[in-house]
Amino acid sequence: DTEVTQTPKHLVMGMTNKKSLKCEQHMGHRAMYWYKQKAKKPPELMFVYSYEKLSINESVPSRFSPECPNSSLLNLHLHALQPEDSALYLCASSIRDRGSRGANVLTFGAGSRLTVL
Amino acid sequence: RKEVEQDPGPFNVPEGATVAFNCTYSNSASQSFFWYRQDCRKEPKLLMSVYSSGNEDGRFTAQLNRASQYISLLIRDSKLSDSATYLCVVNRGSGNQFYFGTGTSLTVIP
């Protein structure tokens, strides 16, 4: 079982819909991430929150809106998406891994598979 | 030049074979290195962190060569269950910017 929980697992939405993806972790991690992954491609970074503040936005279109209500939760609000936004959306979290000589290790959730019609 | 480069494969090997993947990184300031495994339609999962001294976990051995800026993953006695995509991931330090290779696809054939 993954320690990062994402809901929903699958989402189908029309281009005029508004929906949200949710992510939760209770590992005490202070950095949380959204990645987008298309088939046969590596994950592509969208946003990073560090200590509940947005620290990285990789020039993501405004139809994707992240929100970090507290240190355990991360949301991704979706509005007016395009069919090409269909992908697997992965949430991840990280903290310095004391067992790995100070390395900061990413832990991923199982992902939300989004289809935009 | 990409931050992290990997041979995408695919690698098709028979059961019991030894297979090695390499990955190069462009920024000499990179500090942390990882191999992740991703099964089809699943999330990436940490396989191993890679240490300067090299490290081994059962049939898996990871090596780091800072001078040449590459990391490697060796899988001995391949099993059917090793079939997956292996992602090389590099972090520049304590920061939150992780760089992914394109992934190498491995299929172990009976």
CSV table of C-alpha atoms in Angstrom, one decimal:
chain,number,residue,atom,x,y,z
A,1,ASP,CA,0.0,0.0,0.0
A,2,THR,CA,1.3,3.4,-1.0
A,3,GLU,CA,1.8,6.0,1.8
A,4,VAL,CA,0.6,8.8,-0.5
A,5,THR,CA,-3.1,8.5,-1.2
A,6,GLN,CA,-4.7,10.0,-4.3
A,7,THR,CA,-8.4,10.3,-5.2
A,8,PRO,CA,-10.1,9.6,-7.5
A,9,LYS,CA,-8.2,6.8,-9.2
A,10,HIS,CA,-10.0,7.5,-12.5
A,11,LEU,CA,-11.7,10.7,-13.7
A,12,VAL,CA,-13.5,11.4,-17.0
A,13,MET,CA,-14.5,15.0,-17.6
A,14,GLY,CA,-15.7,17.2,-20.3
A,15,MET,CA,-13.9,20.3,-21.4
A,16,THR,CA,-16.4,22.6,-19.6
A,17,ASN,CA,-16.3,20.7,-16.3
A,18,LYS,CA,-14.6,21.7,-13.1
A,19,LYS,CA,-13.1,18.9,-11.0
A,20,SER,CA,-10.4,18.4,-8.5
A,21,LEU,CA,-7.7,15.8,-7.8
A,22,LYS,CA,-6.8,15.2,-4.2
A,23,CYS,CA,-3.6,13.9,-2.5
A,24,GLU,CA,-2.9,13.1,1.1
A,25,GLN,CA,0.2,12.0,3.0
A,26,HIS,CA,0.7,11.5,6.7
A,27,MET,CA,4.4,10.8,6.7
A,28,GLY,CA,5.3,14.3,7.9
A,29,HIS,CA,6.8,15.2,4.6
A,30,ARG,CA,7.1,18.9,4.0
A,31,ALA,CA,7.4,19.0,0.2
A,32,MET,CA,4.6,17.9,-2.1
A,33,TYR,CA,4.5,17.6,-5.9
A,34,TRP,CA,2.2,17.3,-8.9
A,35,TYR,CA,3.6,15.4,-11.9
A,36,LYS,CA,1.9,14.7,-15.2
A,37,GLN,CA,2.8,11.5,-17.1
A,38,LYS,CA,1.8,10.6,-20.6
A,39,ALA,CA,2.2,7.0,-21.9
A,40,LYS,CA,5.7,5.9,-22.4
A,41,LYS,CA,7.1,9.2,-21.1
A,42,PRO,CA,8.7,10.0,-17.8
A,43,PRO,CA,6.9,12.0,-15.2
A,44,GLU,CA,6.9,15.7,-16.0
A,45,LEU,CA,7.0,18.2,-13.0
A,46,MET,CA,4.1,20.6,-12.7
A,47,PHE,CA,4.2,22.1,-9.2
A,48,VAL,CA,6.1,21.9,-6.0
A,49,TYR,CA,4.9,23.0,-2.6
A,50,SER,CA,7.5,23.4,0.1
A,51,TYR,CA,6.2,24.0,3.7
A,52,GLU,CA,2.8,24.7,2.2
A,53,LYS,CA,4.0,27.4,-0.1
A,54,LEU,CA,4.2,27.1,-3.9
A,55,SER,CA,7.9,27.0,-4.7
A,56,ILE,CA,8.0,25.7,-8.3
A,57,ASN,CA,5.5,26.2,-11.1
A,58,GLU,CA,6.8,24.8,-14.3
A,59,SER,CA,4.9,27.2,-16.5
A,60,VAL,CA,1.7,25.2,-16.2
A,61,PRO,CA,-1.4,26.6,-17.9
A,62,SER,CA,-3.8,28.3,-15.6
A,63,ARG,CA,-6.5,25.7,-16.3
A,64,PHE,CA,-4.5,23.7,-13.7
A,65,SER,CA,-4.7,25.3,-10.2
A,66,PRO,CA,-2.9,23.8,-7.3
A,67,GLU,CA,-3.8,24.3,-3.6
A,68,CYS,CA,-2.1,23.1,-0.4
A,69,PRO,CA,-4.6,23.5,2.4
A,70,ASN,CA,-2.2,22.1,5.0
A,71,SER,CA,1.0,20.1,5.2
A,72,SER,CA,-0.8,16.8,4.6
A,73,LEU,CA,-3.0,17.7,1.7
A,74,LEU,CA,-2.5,18.8,-1.9
A,75,ASN,CA,-5.2,19.5,-4.4
A,76,LEU,CA,-5.2,20.1,-8.1
A,77,HIS,CA,-8.2,22.0,-9.4
A,78,LEU,CA,-9.1,21.4,-13.1
A,79,HIS,CA,-11.1,23.7,-15.3
A,80,ALA,CA,-11.7,24.0,-19.0
A,81,LEU,CA,-9.2,21.2,-19.8
A,82,GLN,CA,-8.3,20.1,-23.3
A,83,PRO,CA,-8.3,16.5,-24.6
A,84,GLU,CA,-4.4,16.6,-24.7
A,85,ASP,CA,-4.5,17.1,-20.9
A,86,SER,CA,-5.5,13.4,-20.6
A,87,ALA,CA,-2.8,11.7,-18.6
A,88,LEU,CA,-1.8,10.1,-15.4
A,89,TYR,CA,-1.5,12.7,-12.7
A,90,LEU,CA,0.9,11.7,-10.0
A,91,CYS,CA,1.2,13.3,-6.6
A,92,ALA,CA,4.5,12.8,-4.6
A,93,SER,CA,6.0,13.9,-1.4
A,94,SER,CA,9.5,14.1,0.0
A,95,ILE,CA,11.5,14.8,3.1
A,96,ARG,CA,15.2,14.4,3.7
A,97,ASP,CA,15.7,10.6,4.1
A,98,ARG,CA,17.8,10.3,7.2
A,99,GLY,CA,18.5,6.7,6.4
A,100,SER,CA,20.0,7.6,3.0
A,101,ARG,CA,22.7,9.9,4.2
A,102,GLY,CA,20.6,13.0,3.9
A,103,ALA,CA,19.1,12.3,0.5
A,104,ASN,CA,15.7,13.8,-0.3
A,105,VAL,CA,13.6,10.8,-1.7
A,106,LEU,CA,10.4,11.0,-3.7
A,107,THR,CA,7.4,8.8,-2.7
A,108,PHE,CA,4.6,8.7,-5.3
A,109,GLY,CA,0.9,8.1,-4.9
A,110,ALA,CA,-0.8,5.6,-7.2
A,111,GLY,CA,-2.0,8.4,-9.5
A,112,SER,CA,-5.2,9.7,-10.9
A,113,ARG,CA,-5.9,8.7,-14.5
A,114,LEU,CA,-7.6,11.6,-16.2
A,115,THR,CA,-9.5,11.5,-19.5
A,116,VAL,CA,-10.8,14.7,-21.0
A,117,LEU,CA,-13.5,14.3,-23.6
B,1,ARG,CA,21.6,18.9,-23.4
B,2,LYS,CA,19.1,17.1,-21.2
B,3,GLU,CA,19.8,17.0,-17.5
B,4,VAL,CA,19.5,13.2,-17.4
B,5,GLU,CA,19.9,10.8,-20.3
B,6,GLN,CA,19.1,7.1,-20.5
B,7,ASP,CA,19.0,4.6,-23.3
B,8,PRO,CA,15.2,3.9,-23.7
B,9,GLY,CA,15.8,0.4,-24.9
B,10,PRO,CA,13.8,-1.8,-25.1
B,11,PHE,CA,15.9,-4.5,-23.5
B,12,ASN,CA,14.6,-8.0,-24.1
B,13,VAL,CA,16.5,-10.6,-22.2
B,14,PRO,CA,16.0,-14.2,-21.3
B,15,GLU,CA,15.3,-15.3,-17.7
B,16,GLY,CA,18.5,-15.7,-15.8
B,17,ALA,CA,20.4,-13.2,-17.8
B,18,THR,CA,22.4,-10.3,-16.4
B,19,VAL,CA,21.4,-6.8,-17.7
B,20,ALA,CA,22.9,-3.4,-17.1
B,21,PHE,CA,21.4,0.0,-17.6
B,22,ASN,CA,23.4,3.3,-17.7
B,23,CYS,CA,22.3,6.8,-17.1
B,24,THR,CA,24.3,10.0,-17.6
B,25,TYR,CA,23.7,13.4,-15.9
B,26,SER,CA,24.9,16.8,-17.1
B,27,ASN,CA,25.2,18.8,-13.9
B,28,SER,CA,28.3,18.1,-11.9
B,29,ALA,CA,26.6,19.7,-8.8
B,30,SER,CA,24.1,16.8,-8.7
B,31,GLN,CA,24.2,15.1,-5.3
B,32,SER,CA,21.5,12.4,-5.0
B,33,PHE,CA,20.8,9.6,-7.4
B,34,PHE,CA,18.1,7.0,-7.6
B,35,TRP,CA,16.7,4.2,-9.6
B,36,TYR,CA,12.9,3.9,-9.7
B,37,ARG,CA,10.9,1.0,-11.1
B,38,GLN,CA,7.6,1.7,-12.9
B,39,ASP,CA,5.2,-1.1,-13.9
B,40,CYS,CA,2.7,-0.5,-16.7
B,41,ARG,CA,0.0,1.9,-15.6
B,42,LYS,CA,1.4,2.1,-12.0
B,43,GLU,CA,3.3,4.8,-10.2
B,44,PRO,CA,7.1,4.9,-10.0
B,45,LYS,CA,8.5,3.2,-6.9
B,46,LEU,CA,11.9,3.6,-5.4
B,47,LEU,CA,14.2,0.7,-6.2
B,48,MET,CA,17.4,1.9,-4.8
B,49,SER,CA,19.2,5.1,-3.8
B,50,VAL,CA,22.7,5.1,-5.4
B,51,TYR,CA,25.7,5.9,-3.1
B,52,SER,CA,29.2,6.9,-4.1
B,53,SER,CA,30.6,3.7,-2.7
B,54,GLY,CA,28.1,1.6,-4.8
B,55,ASN,CA,25.4,-0.5,-3.2
B,56,GLU,CA,23.8,-3.8,-3.6
B,57,ASP,CA,20.4,-5.2,-2.7
B,58,GLY,CA,20.0,-8.8,-3.5
B,59,ARG,CA,20.3,-9.2,-7.3
B,60,PHE,CA,20.5,-5.5,-7.9
B,61,THR,CA,23.7,-3.4,-7.8
B,62,ALA,CA,23.9,0.3,-8.3
B,63,GLN,CA,27.1,2.2,-9.1
B,64,LEU,CA,27.9,5.9,-9.3
B,65,ASN,CA,30.8,7.3,-11.2
B,66,ARG,CA,31.1,11.0,-10.4
B,67,ALA,CA,34.1,11.7,-12.6
B,68,SER,CA,32.2,10.5,-15.7
B,69,GLN,CA,28.8,11.6,-14.4
B,70,TYR,CA,27.0,8.4,-14.9
B,71,ILE,CA,25.1,5.9,-12.7
B,72,SER,CA,24.4,2.3,-13.5
B,73,LEU,CA,22.0,-0.5,-12.5
B,74,LEU,CA,23.0,-4.1,-12.8
B,75,ILE,CA,20.3,-6.8,-12.5
B,76,ARG,CA,21.6,-10.4,-12.1
B,77,ASP,CA,19.6,-13.6,-12.6
B,78,SER,CA,16.7,-11.7,-14.2
B,79,LYS,CA,13.2,-12.8,-13.3
B,80,LEU,CA,10.0,-12.4,-15.3
B,81,SER,CA,8.8,-10.1,-12.5
B,82,ASP,CA,11.7,-7.7,-13.3
B,83,SER,CA,9.9,-6.7,-16.5
B,84,ALA,CA,9.2,-2.9,-16.0
B,85,THR,CA,10.5,0.5,-16.9
B,86,TYR,CA,13.5,1.6,-14.9
B,87,LEU,CA,13.8,5.4,-14.3
B,88,CYS,CA,17.0,7.1,-13.4
B,89,VAL,CA,16.4,10.1,-11.2
B,90,VAL,CA,18.9,12.8,-10.1
B,91,ASN,CA,18.6,15.5,-7.5
B,92,ARG,CA,21.0,18.4,-7.3
B,93,GLY,CA,21.1,18.4,-3.5
B,94,SER,CA,18.7,19.1,-0.7
B,95,GLY,CA,16.4,20.9,-3.1
B,96,ASN,CA,13.1,19.7,-4.5
B,97,GLN,CA,14.0,19.6,-8.1
B,98,PHE,CA,14.2,16.0,-9.3
B,99,TYR,CA,15.3,15.3,-12.9
B,100,PHE,CA,14.0,12.1,-14.6
B,101,GLY,CA,15.6,10.1,-17.4
B,102,THR,CA,13.3,8.9,-20.1
B,103,GLY,CA,13.2,5.4,-18.6
B,104,THR,CA,14.6,2.1,-19.9
B,105,SER,CA,12.1,-0.6,-20.8
B,106,LEU,CA,13.0,-4.1,-19.7
B,107,THR,CA,11.2,-7.3,-20.8
B,108,VAL,CA,12.4,-10.6,-19.3
B,109,ILE,CA,11.4,-13.5,-21.6
B,110,PRO,CA,10.7,-17.0,-20.4
